[in-house]
Short mmCIF file of C-alpha atoms in Angstrom, two decimals:
data_model
loop_
_atom_site.label_atom_id
_atom_site.label_comp_id
_atom_site.label_asym_id
_atom_site.label_seq_id
_atom_site.Cartn_x
_atom_site.Cartn_y
_atom_site.Cartn_z
CA UNK A 179 4.14 12.81 28.23
CA UNK A 180 0.54 12.64 29.29
CA UNK A 181 -2.15 10.46 27.82
CA UNK A 182 -5.80 11.37 27.60
CA UNK A 183 -8.36 8.61 27.85
CA UNK A 184 -11.97 8.22 26.91
CA UNK A 185 -14.33 5.28 27.10
CA UNK A 186 -17.38 6.97 25.68
CA UNK A 187 -16.18 8.50 22.44
CA UNK A 188 -17.73 6.53 19.58
CA UNK A 189 -17.01 6.82 15.92
CA UNK A 190 -19.79 7.46 13.48
CA UNK A 191 -20.66 4.83 10.92
CA UNK A 192 -19.74 6.11 7.49
CA UNK A 193 -21.04 4.57 4.30
CA UNK A 194 -18.77 5.58 1.41
CA UNK A 195 -19.22 4.53 -2.16
CA UNK A 196 -17.79 1.04 -2.20
CA UNK A 197 -17.99 -1.35 -5.12
CA UNK A 198 -17.70 -5.03 -4.26
CA UNK A 199 -17.56 -7.78 -6.82
CA UNK A 200 -16.40 -11.35 -6.65
CA UNK A 201 -16.86 -11.81 -10.40
CA UNK A 202 -14.46 -11.53 -13.32
CA UNK A 203 -12.32 -8.41 -13.93
CA UNK A 204 -14.01 -5.41 -15.50
CA UNK A 205 -12.85 -2.80 -17.97
CA UNK A 206 -13.35 0.58 -16.36
CA UNK A 207 -12.89 4.27 -17.00
CA UNK A 208 -11.68 6.48 -14.14
CA UNK A 209 -13.22 9.79 -13.17
CA UNK A 210 -10.25 11.38 -11.41
CA UNK A 211 -12.30 13.92 -9.50
CA UNK A 212 -14.21 11.53 -7.25
CA UNK A 213 -12.76 8.08 -7.90
CA UNK A 214 -16.09 6.67 -9.12
CA UNK A 215 -16.09 4.07 -11.85
CA UNK A 216 -18.38 3.38 -14.77
CA UNK A 217 -18.50 1.03 -17.71
CA UNK A 218 -16.95 2.56 -20.84
CA UNK A 219 -19.41 2.97 -23.70
CA UNK A 220 -18.38 4.09 -27.19
CA UNK A 221 -20.99 5.60 -29.47
CA UNK A 222 -19.91 5.43 -33.13
CA UNK A 223 -22.84 6.43 -35.41
CA UNK A 224 -23.93 10.02 -35.91
CA UNK A 225 -26.69 9.33 -38.47
CA UNK A 226 -29.15 6.44 -38.57
CA UNK A 227 -30.23 5.71 -42.12
CA UNK A 228 -33.05 3.65 -43.67
CA UNK A 229 -32.44 3.08 -47.36
CA UNK A 230 -35.25 2.62 -49.84
CA UNK A 231 -33.71 0.12 -52.22
CA UNK A 232 -35.85 1.08 -55.23
CA UNK A 233 -35.09 4.80 -54.88
CA UNK A 234 -31.43 4.05 -54.44
CA UNK A 235 -31.36 2.03 -57.68
CA UNK A 236 -33.14 4.81 -59.56
CA UNK A 237 -30.64 7.37 -58.39
CA UNK A 238 -27.81 5.11 -59.42
CA UNK A 239 -29.16 4.60 -62.96
CA UNK A 240 -29.43 8.33 -63.55
CA UNK A 241 -25.79 8.90 -62.67
CA UNK A 242 -23.99 5.75 -63.71
CA UNK A 243 -20.72 7.63 -64.00
CA UNK A 244 -20.69 8.24 -60.21
CA UNK A 245 -19.95 4.69 -59.10
CA UNK A 246 -19.97 4.06 -55.36
CA UNK A 247 -21.94 7.20 -54.47
CA UNK A 248 -25.18 6.97 -52.52
CA UNK A 249 -27.74 9.76 -52.66
CA UNK A 250 -30.04 10.39 -49.72
CA UNK A 251 -33.18 12.42 -49.48
CA UNK A 252 -34.95 13.58 -46.33
CA UNK A 253 -36.99 10.37 -46.17
CA UNK A 254 -33.85 8.31 -45.94
CA UNK A 255 -32.73 9.89 -42.66
CA UNK A 256 -34.61 8.56 -39.66
CA UNK A 257 -32.64 10.28 -36.90
CA UNK A 258 -29.59 12.32 -36.01
CA UNK A 259 -27.29 12.26 -33.01
CA UNK A 260 -25.38 15.42 -32.15
CA UNK A 261 -21.81 14.70 -31.04
CA UNK A 262 -19.30 17.18 -29.67
CA UNK A 263 -16.05 17.11 -31.64
CA UNK A 264 -14.15 16.63 -28.38
CA UNK A 265 -16.01 13.33 -27.87
CA UNK A 266 -14.85 11.93 -31.20
CA UNK A 267 -11.89 9.52 -31.11
CA UNK A 268 -8.57 10.58 -32.59
CA UNK A 269 -7.71 9.03 -35.92
CA UNK A 270 -4.15 7.90 -36.40
CA UNK A 271 -2.05 7.81 -39.54
CA UNK A 272 -3.53 4.42 -40.39
CA UNK A 273 -7.04 5.95 -40.28
CA UNK A 274 -8.09 3.56 -37.53
CA UNK A 275 -9.88 4.97 -34.49
CA UNK A 276 -7.90 4.79 -31.28
CA UNK A 277 -9.96 4.46 -28.12
CA UNK A 278 -8.55 5.23 -24.68
CA UNK A 279 -9.55 2.31 -22.46
CA UNK A 280 -8.11 1.90 -18.97
CA UNK A 281 -6.46 -1.28 -17.83
CA UNK A 282 -8.36 -4.24 -16.50
CA UNK A 283 -9.30 -3.96 -12.84
CA UNK A 284 -8.46 -7.25 -11.11
CA UNK A 285 -9.70 -6.21 -7.67
CA UNK A 286 -12.69 -7.92 -6.07
CA UNK A 287 -13.41 -5.04 -3.67
CA UNK A 288 -12.78 -1.32 -4.04
CA UNK A 289 -12.84 1.04 -1.05
CA UNK A 290 -13.26 4.73 -1.90
CA UNK A 291 -14.04 6.31 1.48
CA UNK A 292 -10.87 8.41 1.54
CA UNK A 293 -10.55 11.74 -0.26
CA UNK A 294 -6.80 11.89 -0.69
CA UNK A 295 -3.65 9.83 -1.10
CA UNK A 296 -3.39 6.64 0.97
CA UNK A 297 -0.20 5.74 2.84
CA UNK A 298 -0.90 2.82 5.15
CA UNK A 299 -2.98 -0.35 5.46
CA UNK A 300 -3.23 -3.06 8.11
CA UNK A 301 -5.16 -6.33 8.35
CA UNK A 302 -6.52 -7.68 11.62
CA UNK A 303 -4.69 -10.83 12.82
CA UNK A 304 -7.87 -12.49 14.12
CA UNK A 305 -10.53 -11.25 11.69
CA UNK A 306 -9.48 -11.98 8.10
CA UNK A 307 -12.02 -9.52 6.68
CA UNK A 308 -11.26 -6.49 8.86
CA UNK A 309 -8.96 -3.84 7.34
CA UNK A 310 -7.73 -0.41 8.47
CA UNK A 311 -6.55 2.31 6.08
CA UNK A 312 -5.15 5.82 6.52
CA UNK A 313 -3.84 8.64 4.39
CA UNK A 314 -3.40 12.26 3.45
CA UNK A 315 -7.02 13.24 4.12
CA UNK A 316 -6.16 13.10 7.87
CA UNK A 317 -8.54 10.17 8.38
CA UNK A 318 -8.52 6.49 9.18
CA UNK A 319 -11.18 3.93 8.32
CA UNK A 320 -12.12 0.48 9.50
CA UNK A 321 -13.90 -1.60 6.87
CA UNK A 322 -14.55 -5.20 5.91
CA UNK A 323 -13.71 -7.09 2.74
CA UNK A 324 -16.84 -8.06 0.82
CA UNK A 325 -19.13 -5.92 2.99
CA UNK A 326 -19.51 -2.83 0.84
CA UNK A 327 -22.30 -1.33 2.96
CA UNK A 328 -20.21 -0.97 6.12
CA UNK A 329 -17.27 1.22 7.05
CA UNK A 330 -16.38 3.06 10.23
CA UNK A 331 -14.63 6.41 10.07
CA UNK A 332 -12.08 7.26 12.73
CA UNK A 333 -12.51 10.99 13.57
CA UNK A 334 -10.41 13.41 11.53
CA UNK A 335 -6.98 14.33 12.85
CA UNK A 336 -4.88 17.44 12.40
CA UNK A 337 -2.52 15.84 9.88
CA UNK A 338 -1.96 12.75 7.73
CA UNK A 339 -2.37 9.23 9.09
CA UNK A 340 0.77 7.38 8.03
CA UNK A 341 0.96 4.33 10.29
CA UNK A 342 -1.67 1.80 11.39
CA UNK A 343 -1.20 -1.49 13.22
CA UNK A 344 -3.36 -3.99 15.12
CA UNK A 345 -2.31 -5.50 18.45
CA UNK A 346 -1.26 -9.16 18.50
CA UNK A 347 -4.75 -10.26 19.63
CA UNK A 348 -6.59 -8.00 17.19
CA UNK A 349 -8.41 -6.16 19.99
CA UNK A 350 -6.79 -2.75 19.57
CA UNK A 351 -5.80 -0.56 16.63
CA UNK A 352 -3.03 2.04 16.95
CA UNK A 353 -3.04 5.00 14.56
CA UNK A 354 -0.01 7.26 14.18
CA UNK A 355 -0.07 10.61 12.42
CA UNK A 356 2.09 13.54 11.42
CA UNK A 357 0.35 15.51 14.19
CA UNK A 358 2.60 13.68 16.66
CA UNK A 359 -0.22 11.75 18.35
CA UNK A 360 -1.03 8.04 18.72
CA UNK A 361 -4.70 7.14 18.89
CA UNK A 362 -5.68 3.71 20.22
CA UNK A 363 -9.07 2.30 19.24
CA UNK A 364 -11.09 -0.54 20.69
CA UNK A 365 -11.87 -2.65 17.63
CA UNK A 366 -15.01 -4.37 18.94
CA UNK A 367 -16.78 -1.19 20.07
CA UNK A 368 -15.21 1.28 17.65
CA UNK A 369 -14.53 3.67 20.52
CA UNK A 370 -11.40 5.73 21.12
CA UNK A 371 -9.61 4.09 24.04
CA UNK A 372 -6.88 6.67 24.54
CA UNK A 373 -4.71 9.32 22.89
CA UNK A 374 -1.00 8.98 23.57
CA UNK A 375 1.07 12.15 23.64
CA UNK A 376 4.74 13.01 24.01
CA UNK A 377 6.69 13.23 20.74
CA UNK A 378 7.51 16.71 19.51
CA UNK A 379 7.31 15.77 15.85
CA UNK A 380 5.31 13.66 13.45
CA UNK A 381 5.02 9.91 14.00
CA UNK A 382 7.07 7.88 11.50
CA UNK A 383 5.90 4.39 12.52
CA UNK A 384 3.96 2.52 15.20
CA UNK A 385 4.45 -1.05 16.48
CA UNK A 386 2.87 -3.26 19.15
CA UNK A 387 4.70 -5.47 21.61
CA UNK A 388 4.36 -9.06 20.27
CA UNK A 389 2.75 -10.30 23.50
CA UNK A 390 1.01 -7.33 25.11
CA UNK A 391 -0.79 -4.01 24.74
CA UNK A 392 2.36 -1.91 24.74
CA UNK A 393 2.81 0.63 21.93
CA UNK A 394 6.14 1.75 20.47
CA UNK A 395 6.52 4.71 18.09
CA UNK A 396 9.34 6.58 16.36
CA UNK A 397 9.19 10.32 15.77
CA UNK A 398 10.60 12.97 13.47
CA UNK A 399 12.07 14.65 16.57
CA UNK A 400 14.67 11.80 16.86
CA UNK A 401 13.01 10.12 19.86
CA UNK A 402 11.23 6.80 20.44
CA UNK A 403 8.30 6.51 22.86
CA UNK A 404 6.63 3.58 24.62
CA UNK A 405 3.21 3.51 26.34
CA UNK A 406 0.86 1.11 28.10
CA UNK A 407 -2.23 1.22 25.88
CA UNK A 408 -4.55 -0.42 28.42
CA UNK A 409 -3.88 2.30 30.98
CA UNK A 410 -3.01 5.08 28.55
CA UNK A 411 0.22 5.76 30.43
CA UNK A 412 3.76 6.65 29.41
CA UNK A 413 6.37 3.96 30.04
CA UNK A 414 9.65 5.14 28.56
CA UNK A 415 11.33 7.51 26.12
CA UNK A 416 14.49 6.57 24.23
CA UNK A 417 16.80 9.34 23.02
CA UNK A 418 20.14 9.29 21.26
CA UNK A 419 19.46 9.39 17.55
CA UNK A 420 20.54 12.51 15.70
CA UNK A 421 17.76 12.51 13.13
CA UNK A 422 14.23 11.34 12.42
CA UNK A 423 13.63 7.76 13.60
CA UNK A 424 12.45 6.22 10.34
CA UNK A 425 12.04 2.56 11.29
CA UNK A 426 11.92 0.33 14.34
CA UNK A 427 10.35 -2.63 16.12
CA UNK A 428 10.40 -4.97 19.07
CA UNK A 429 12.29 -8.21 18.63
CA UNK A 430 9.86 -11.17 18.34
CA UNK A 431 10.65 -12.24 21.92
CA UNK A 432 9.75 -8.73 23.11
CA UNK A 433 12.99 -8.32 25.05
CA UNK A 434 14.77 -5.79 22.84
CA UNK A 435 14.02 -2.79 20.62
CA UNK A 436 15.83 -1.95 17.37
CA UNK A 437 15.51 1.49 15.75
CA UNK A 438 16.94 3.06 12.60
CA UNK A 439 17.37 6.74 11.83
CA UNK A 440 18.13 9.37 9.24
CA UNK A 441 21.46 9.73 11.05
CA UNK A 442 22.54 6.44 9.37
CA UNK A 443 22.67 4.52 12.66
CA UNK A 444 20.94 1.50 14.20
CA UNK A 445 20.39 1.59 17.95
CA UNK A 446 19.55 -1.39 20.13
CA UNK A 447 17.66 -0.74 23.39
CA UNK A 448 16.51 -2.42 26.57
CA UNK A 449 12.77 -1.61 26.69
CA UNK A 450 12.48 -1.81 30.49
CA UNK A 451 15.48 0.24 31.54
CA UNK A 452 15.74 2.43 28.45
CA UNK A 453 19.45 1.62 28.21
CA UNK A 454 21.05 2.01 24.79
CA UNK A 455 22.79 -1.36 24.47
CA UNK A 456 24.51 -0.83 21.11
CA UNK A 457 24.99 1.86 18.48
CA UNK A 458 25.81 0.60 14.99
CA UNK A 459 27.24 3.25 12.66
CA UNK A 460 30.23 4.06 10.49
CA UNK A 461 32.17 1.69 8.25
CA UNK A 462 31.19 -0.98 7.28
CA UNK A 463 27.61 0.13 8.06
CA UNK A 464 25.31 2.54 6.20
CA UNK A 465 26.48 5.93 4.98
CA UNK A 466 22.99 7.44 4.58
CA UNK A 467 19.67 7.35 6.42
CA UNK A 468 17.98 4.06 7.19
CA UNK A 469 14.63 3.44 5.50
CA UNK A 470 13.50 0.02 6.74
CA UNK A 471 14.36 -2.89 9.00
CA UNK A 472 13.19 -6.37 9.90
CA UNK A 473 14.20 -8.82 12.62
CA UNK A 474 14.67 -12.58 12.37
CA UNK A 475 12.16 -14.81 14.17
CA UNK A 476 14.79 -15.96 16.69
CA UNK A 477 15.47 -12.31 17.68
CA UNK A 478 19.19 -12.58 16.87
CA UNK A 479 19.62 -10.55 13.67
CA UNK A 480 18.41 -7.16 12.44
CA UNK A 481 18.44 -6.55 8.69
CA UNK A 482 18.41 -2.90 7.63
CA UNK A 483 18.03 -1.01 4.36
CA UNK A 484 19.14 2.51 3.51
CA UNK A 485 19.09 5.36 1.04
CA UNK A 486 22.70 4.39 0.25
CA UNK A 487 21.43 1.34 -1.74
CA UNK A 488 22.87 -1.16 0.73
CA UNK A 489 21.49 -3.83 3.06
CA UNK A 490 23.32 -4.88 6.25
CA UNK A 491 22.82 -7.73 8.70
CA UNK A 492 23.57 -6.93 12.36
CA UNK A 493 23.95 -9.26 15.33
CA UNK A 494 21.57 -7.82 17.94
CA UNK A 495 23.44 -9.33 20.89
CA UNK A 496 26.88 -7.98 19.95
CA UNK A 497 25.94 -4.96 17.84
CA UNK A 498 28.35 -6.09 15.12
CA UNK A 499 27.74 -6.09 11.36
CA UNK A 500 27.61 -9.74 10.28
CA UNK A 501 27.46 -9.20 6.54
CA UNK A 502 26.66 -6.60 3.88
CA UNK A 503 24.34 -7.32 0.96
CA UNK A 504 25.35 -5.13 -1.97
CA UNK A 505 23.55 -5.40 -5.31
CA UNK A 506 20.90 -2.67 -5.47
CA UNK A 507 21.63 0.60 -7.27
CA UNK A 508 19.03 2.84 -5.60
CA UNK A 509 17.34 3.39 -2.25
CA UNK A 510 16.08 0.32 -0.38
CA UNK A 511 12.37 0.74 0.40
CA UNK A 512 11.31 -2.54 2.01
CA UNK A 513 12.64 -5.76 3.55
CA UNK A 514 10.88 -9.02 4.41
CA UNK A 515 11.95 -12.44 5.69
CA UNK A 516 10.67 -15.78 4.42
CA UNK A 517 9.12 -17.99 7.10
CA UNK A 518 10.34 -21.33 5.75
CA UNK A 519 13.69 -20.39 4.21
CA UNK A 520 16.81 -18.52 5.26
CA UNK A 521 16.00 -15.91 2.67
CA UNK A 522 15.39 -12.18 2.74
CA UNK A 523 13.59 -10.12 0.10
CA UNK A 524 14.45 -6.48 -0.56
CA UNK A 525 12.65 -3.97 -2.77
CA UNK A 526 14.31 -0.88 -4.20
CA UNK A 527 13.69 2.19 -6.30
CA UNK A 528 16.04 0.58 -8.84
CA UNK A 529 12.94 -1.37 -10.04
CA UNK A 530 14.16 -4.65 -8.58
CA UNK A 531 13.14 -7.21 -6.00
CA UNK A 532 16.15 -9.23 -4.87
CA UNK A 533 15.92 -12.55 -3.03
CA UNK A 534 18.96 -13.10 -0.82
CA UNK A 535 20.35 -16.35 0.56
CA UNK A 536 21.27 -15.26 4.08
CA UNK A 537 23.24 -18.40 4.82
CA UNK A 538 25.68 -17.63 2.01
CA UNK A 539 25.18 -13.82 1.92
CA UNK A 540 24.50 -14.01 -1.81
CA UNK A 541 21.91 -12.99 -4.38
CA UNK A 542 19.61 -15.90 -5.11
CA UNK A 543 17.64 -14.22 -7.88
CA UNK A 544 16.46 -10.84 -9.14
CA UNK A 545 12.92 -9.91 -10.22
CA UNK A 546 12.61 -6.91 -12.55
CA UNK A 547 9.75 -4.39 -12.30
CA UNK A 548 8.57 -1.47 -14.44
CA UNK A 549 9.15 1.06 -11.64
CA UNK A 550 10.32 1.38 -8.05
CA UNK A 551 9.34 -1.34 -5.56
CA UNK A 552 7.83 0.33 -2.48
CA UNK A 553 6.51 -2.56 -0.37
CA UNK A 554 6.49 -6.34 -0.13
CA UNK A 555 4.91 -9.21 1.79
CA UNK A 556 5.74 -12.90 1.92
CA UNK A 557 2.61 -15.03 1.48
CA UNK A 558 2.50 -17.12 4.64
CA UNK A 559 5.01 -19.95 4.76
CA UNK A 560 5.07 -20.35 0.98
CA UNK A 561 7.88 -19.48 -1.40
CA UNK A 562 5.81 -16.66 -2.87
CA UNK A 563 6.33 -12.97 -2.24
CA UNK A 564 4.08 -10.07 -3.30
CA UNK A 565 5.37 -6.63 -4.26
CA UNK A 566 3.76 -3.21 -4.58
CA UNK A 567 5.20 -0.94 -7.24
CA UNK A 568 5.14 2.71 -8.27
CA UNK A 569 3.60 1.63 -11.60
CA UNK A 570 0.37 0.88 -9.69
CA UNK A 571 0.59 -2.90 -9.96
CA UNK A 572 0.87 -5.71 -7.44
CA UNK A 573 2.92 -8.70 -8.51
CA UNK A 574 3.28 -12.16 -7.00
CA UNK A 575 6.65 -13.86 -7.50
CA UNK A 576 7.90 -17.40 -7.03
CA UNK A 577 11.13 -17.03 -5.08
CA UNK A 578 12.25 -20.50 -6.18
CA UNK A 579 12.14 -19.80 -9.91
CA UNK A 580 11.97 -16.00 -10.10
CA UNK A 581 8.82 -16.22 -12.22
CA UNK A 582 6.07 -13.61 -11.95
CA UNK A 583 3.06 -15.78 -11.17
CA UNK A 584 0.42 -13.07 -11.20
CA UNK A 585 0.08 -9.35 -11.91
CA UNK A 586 -2.83 -7.48 -10.33
CA UNK A 587 -3.89 -4.26 -12.06
CA UNK A 588 -6.37 -1.60 -11.03
CA UNK A 589 -4.53 1.28 -9.36
CA UNK A 590 -3.69 4.32 -11.47
CA UNK A 591 -0.84 5.59 -9.27
CA UNK A 592 1.96 4.24 -7.11
CA UNK A 593 1.23 1.68 -4.41
CA UNK A 594 2.36 2.71 -0.92
CA UNK A 595 1.59 -0.31 1.23
CA UNK A 596 0.22 -3.85 1.04
CA UNK A 597 -1.01 -6.37 3.60
CA UNK A 598 -2.17 -10.00 3.48
CA UNK A 599 -5.26 -11.17 5.38
CA UNK A 600 -4.87 -13.54 8.32
CA UNK A 601 -6.29 -16.46 6.34
CA UNK A 602 -3.98 -15.78 3.39
CA UNK A 603 -6.86 -15.42 0.92
CA UNK A 604 -6.74 -11.67 0.27
CA UNK A 605 -4.14 -9.03 -0.46
CA UNK A 606 -5.07 -5.39 0.20
CA UNK A 607 -3.16 -2.49 -1.37
CA UNK A 608 -3.37 1.28 -0.92
CA UNK A 609 -2.23 3.83 -3.45
CA UNK A 610 -1.56 7.48 -4.14
CA UNK A 611 -4.71 7.32 -6.30
CA UNK A 612 -6.78 7.48 -3.08
CA UNK A 613 -8.22 3.96 -3.23
CA UNK A 614 -7.75 0.67 -1.42
CA UNK A 615 -8.17 -2.50 -3.47
CA UNK A 616 -8.60 -6.12 -2.49
CA UNK A 617 -7.19 -8.89 -4.68
CA UNK A 618 -8.01 -12.58 -4.40
CA UNK A 619 -4.93 -14.74 -3.86
CA UNK A 620 -4.85 -18.26 -5.29
#
């Protein structure tokens, strides 16, 4: 339960290969080994010929019966290009060459500092250009949109970085990993402020108190921990779940904590006393592990998603299930609430985004995808919601009409997380392909 602190540990400045462009989309070819990109060039000719018209006519008159044939001598050939057969394009049944060209890359900035799959991304609430990313290479990075010559590497950990979040004032960054540790970084100096210890298993998620430098984290060992990040001290530990604590957060007023677990229960806690106020489980609640949750802005309702394909709305004060939202046919992966409407959005591995009318507990509309929906983000106070999908694309939907307004391509593998910049101009996505991409929002 101890915390180690340091005020003098500085991160090194790392300059990875980053390609920034605020121009039109480019057609690119991927080199899977190192994630570099290059323009695709196709070389068709193998022989360059210079015909002597008079000689050609003479040859034709001697062999008039061979119409359409052209005879070449050594003087006609001005150069040869040797081509490996493997480099030649395949020819289909229609005898037309088929060239393998990757999709258009719509991103305006590509970050390639990581050397493995990426799992998490966070945008700073006070600096619209500052982004943090983490993944399976056991590293985290701080970098800025449009500044391809600068990135700061957070020292390597013992296991994957799977949760990153900035404090409400943007001053601190908390990094959670499967090594069971929370690292807190001072954003302005880039120094490690403290390392928070306690959990006996990997960290599933990390959240900040909405009004202070208090860190909350859920662990694979079925516990939840809370620390004071300014002092690097332990505040409380919450136990009671019977499985990994897969999701959780403070209520927006900071007075309550809600956590969901693999044990198919939601627990509601008093953060000061550690008292377990309510346990929500059994019929009519979830029958399988919880995967995600969100809390309404007035701190009264918790909305949870599960592997059992269902979504439930719980009254935080009473601990009672208010309503059940049943329409998905596969695991719920993400939930988000609209700022200006009484609507919730849910994404599922059934390839669908569903917009729910919470006032009437009904489906408002359904948006079909090509693959599972892993993450989502409402775009400010607008009616638009962005989704990240296992097909590697980011889509922007109009929740009023159900129309797909924009599709952003570029990733070659499933998207794991997305975030929207504080000014609403940029969307950043991270993928299993090992890259982070920035897309310009309208």
